[in-house]
mmCIF file of C-alpha atoms in Angstrom:
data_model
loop_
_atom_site.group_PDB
_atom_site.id
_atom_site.type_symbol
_atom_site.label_atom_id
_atom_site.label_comp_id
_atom_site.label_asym_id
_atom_site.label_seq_id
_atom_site.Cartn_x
_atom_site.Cartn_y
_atom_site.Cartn_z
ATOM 1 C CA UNK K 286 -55.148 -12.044 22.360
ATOM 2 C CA UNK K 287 -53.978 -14.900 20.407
ATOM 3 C CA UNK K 288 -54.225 -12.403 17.384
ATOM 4 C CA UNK K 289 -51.983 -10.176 18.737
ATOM 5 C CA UNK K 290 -49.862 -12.822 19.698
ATOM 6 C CA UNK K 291 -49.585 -13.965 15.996
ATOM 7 C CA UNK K 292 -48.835 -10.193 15.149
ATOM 8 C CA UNK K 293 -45.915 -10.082 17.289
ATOM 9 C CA UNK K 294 -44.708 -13.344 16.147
ATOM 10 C CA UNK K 295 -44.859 -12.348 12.089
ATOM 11 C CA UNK K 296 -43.133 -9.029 13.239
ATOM 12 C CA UNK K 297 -40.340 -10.950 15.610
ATOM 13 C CA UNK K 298 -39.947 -13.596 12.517
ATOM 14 C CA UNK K 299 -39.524 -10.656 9.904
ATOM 15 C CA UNK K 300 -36.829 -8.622 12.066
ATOM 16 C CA UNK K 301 -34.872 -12.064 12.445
ATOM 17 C CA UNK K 302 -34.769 -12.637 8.836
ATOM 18 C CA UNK K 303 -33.971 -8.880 8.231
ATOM 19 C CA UNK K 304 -31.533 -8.971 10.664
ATOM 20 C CA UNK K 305 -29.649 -11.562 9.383
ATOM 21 C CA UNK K 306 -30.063 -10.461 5.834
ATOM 22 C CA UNK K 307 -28.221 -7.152 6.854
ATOM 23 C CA UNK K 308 -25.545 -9.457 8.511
ATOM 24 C CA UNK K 309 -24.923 -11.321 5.804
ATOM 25 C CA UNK K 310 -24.228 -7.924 4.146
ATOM 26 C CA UNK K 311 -21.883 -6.631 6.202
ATOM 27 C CA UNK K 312 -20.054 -10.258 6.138
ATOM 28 C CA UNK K 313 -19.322 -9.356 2.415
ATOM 29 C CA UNK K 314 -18.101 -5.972 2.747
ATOM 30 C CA UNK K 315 -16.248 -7.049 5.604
ATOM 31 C CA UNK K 316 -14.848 -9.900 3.054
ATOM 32 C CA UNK K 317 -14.174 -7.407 0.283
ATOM 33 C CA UNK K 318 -12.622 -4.820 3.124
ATOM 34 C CA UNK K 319 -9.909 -7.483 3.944
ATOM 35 C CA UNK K 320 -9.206 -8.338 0.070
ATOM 36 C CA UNK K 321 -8.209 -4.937 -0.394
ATOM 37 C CA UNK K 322 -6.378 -4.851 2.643
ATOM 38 C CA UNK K 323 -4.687 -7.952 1.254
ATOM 39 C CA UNK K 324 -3.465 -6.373 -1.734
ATOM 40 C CA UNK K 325 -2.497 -2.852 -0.002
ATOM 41 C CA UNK K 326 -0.155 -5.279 1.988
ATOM 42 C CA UNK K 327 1.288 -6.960 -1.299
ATOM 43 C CA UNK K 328 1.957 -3.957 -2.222
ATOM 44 C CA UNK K 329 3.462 -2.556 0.665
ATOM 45 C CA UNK K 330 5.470 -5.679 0.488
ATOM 46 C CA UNK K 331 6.309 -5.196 -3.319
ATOM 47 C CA UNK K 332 7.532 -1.584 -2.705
ATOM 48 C CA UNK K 333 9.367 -2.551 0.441
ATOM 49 C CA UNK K 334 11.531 -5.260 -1.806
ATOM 50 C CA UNK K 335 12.153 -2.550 -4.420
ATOM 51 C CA UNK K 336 13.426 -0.786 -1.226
ATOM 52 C CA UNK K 337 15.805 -3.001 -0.275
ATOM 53 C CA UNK K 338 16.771 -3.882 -3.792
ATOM 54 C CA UNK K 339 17.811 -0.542 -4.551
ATOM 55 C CA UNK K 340 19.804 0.057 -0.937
ATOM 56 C CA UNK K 341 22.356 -2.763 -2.688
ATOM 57 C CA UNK K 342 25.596 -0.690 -3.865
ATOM 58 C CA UNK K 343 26.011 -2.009 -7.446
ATOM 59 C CA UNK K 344 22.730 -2.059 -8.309
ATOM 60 C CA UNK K 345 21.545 1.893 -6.612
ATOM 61 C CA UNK K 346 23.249 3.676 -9.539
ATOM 62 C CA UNK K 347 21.988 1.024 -12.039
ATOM 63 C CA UNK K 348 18.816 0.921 -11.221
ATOM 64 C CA UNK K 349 17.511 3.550 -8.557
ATOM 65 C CA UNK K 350 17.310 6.426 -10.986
ATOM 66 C CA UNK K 351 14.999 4.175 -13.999
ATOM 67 C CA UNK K 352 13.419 2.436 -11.615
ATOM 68 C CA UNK K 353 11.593 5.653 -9.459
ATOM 69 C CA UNK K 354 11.294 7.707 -12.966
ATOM 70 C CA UNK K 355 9.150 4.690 -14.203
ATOM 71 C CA UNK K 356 7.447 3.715 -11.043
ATOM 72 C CA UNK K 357 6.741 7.041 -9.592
ATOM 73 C CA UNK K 358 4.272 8.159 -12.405
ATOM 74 C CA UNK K 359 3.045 4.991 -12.352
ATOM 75 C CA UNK K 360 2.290 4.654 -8.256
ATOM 76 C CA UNK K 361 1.546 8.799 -7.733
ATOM 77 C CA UNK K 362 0.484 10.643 -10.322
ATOM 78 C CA UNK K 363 -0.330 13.413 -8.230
ATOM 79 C CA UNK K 364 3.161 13.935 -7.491
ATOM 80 C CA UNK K 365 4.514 13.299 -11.190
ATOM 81 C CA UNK K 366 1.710 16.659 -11.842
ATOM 82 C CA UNK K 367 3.496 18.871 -8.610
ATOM 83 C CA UNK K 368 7.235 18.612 -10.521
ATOM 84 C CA UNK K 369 5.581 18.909 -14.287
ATOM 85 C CA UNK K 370 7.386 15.499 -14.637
ATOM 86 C CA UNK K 371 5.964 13.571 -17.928
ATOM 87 C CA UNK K 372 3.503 10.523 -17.027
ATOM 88 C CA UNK K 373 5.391 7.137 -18.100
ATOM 89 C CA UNK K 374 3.064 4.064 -18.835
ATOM 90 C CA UNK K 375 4.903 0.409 -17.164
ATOM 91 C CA UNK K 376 5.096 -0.497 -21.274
ATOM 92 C CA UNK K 377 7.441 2.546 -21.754
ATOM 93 C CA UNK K 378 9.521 2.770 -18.532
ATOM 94 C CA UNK K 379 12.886 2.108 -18.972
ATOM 95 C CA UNK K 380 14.931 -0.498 -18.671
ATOM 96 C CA UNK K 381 18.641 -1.039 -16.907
#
């Protein structure tokens, strides 16, 4: 009895030590989950800005037409490849 007893006790003591090993995994993809989260909202943010920026009068002529033909091959190339537009790297985008 008292072997079984220690049986059930190695077994109880490896499931614990498993289970928090697999806890401690899903604490760092839960960490890694919310940094990308983090910068999909700095982005949002970023692209939101460069919304507003460009709804200002005297700068939507100026800049609205450079800004989208540099930062729309940049942010979706899959679009730039449905409208055969050219791919612009950020080094060659133009400038206002």
């Amino acid at each position: 009895m008292l072997a079984i007893t220690d049986q059930v006790q190695a077994k109880l003591d490896q499931n614990i030590k498993e289970g928090f090993a697999q806890f401690e995994k899903v604490q760092q993809h839960l960490k890694a989950a919310e940094e990308q989260l983090r910068e999909v909202g700095a982005l949002g943010h970023s692209i939101n800005d460069l919304n507003n920026l460009l709804k200002l009068p005297h700068l939507r002529e100026r800049l609205a037409r450079p800004a989208w033909s540099a930062c729309l091959p940049i942010f979706s190339p899959r679009i730039c490849s449905k409208y055969n537009l050219p791919p612009v790297k950020a080094e060659d985008a133009p400038t206002p």
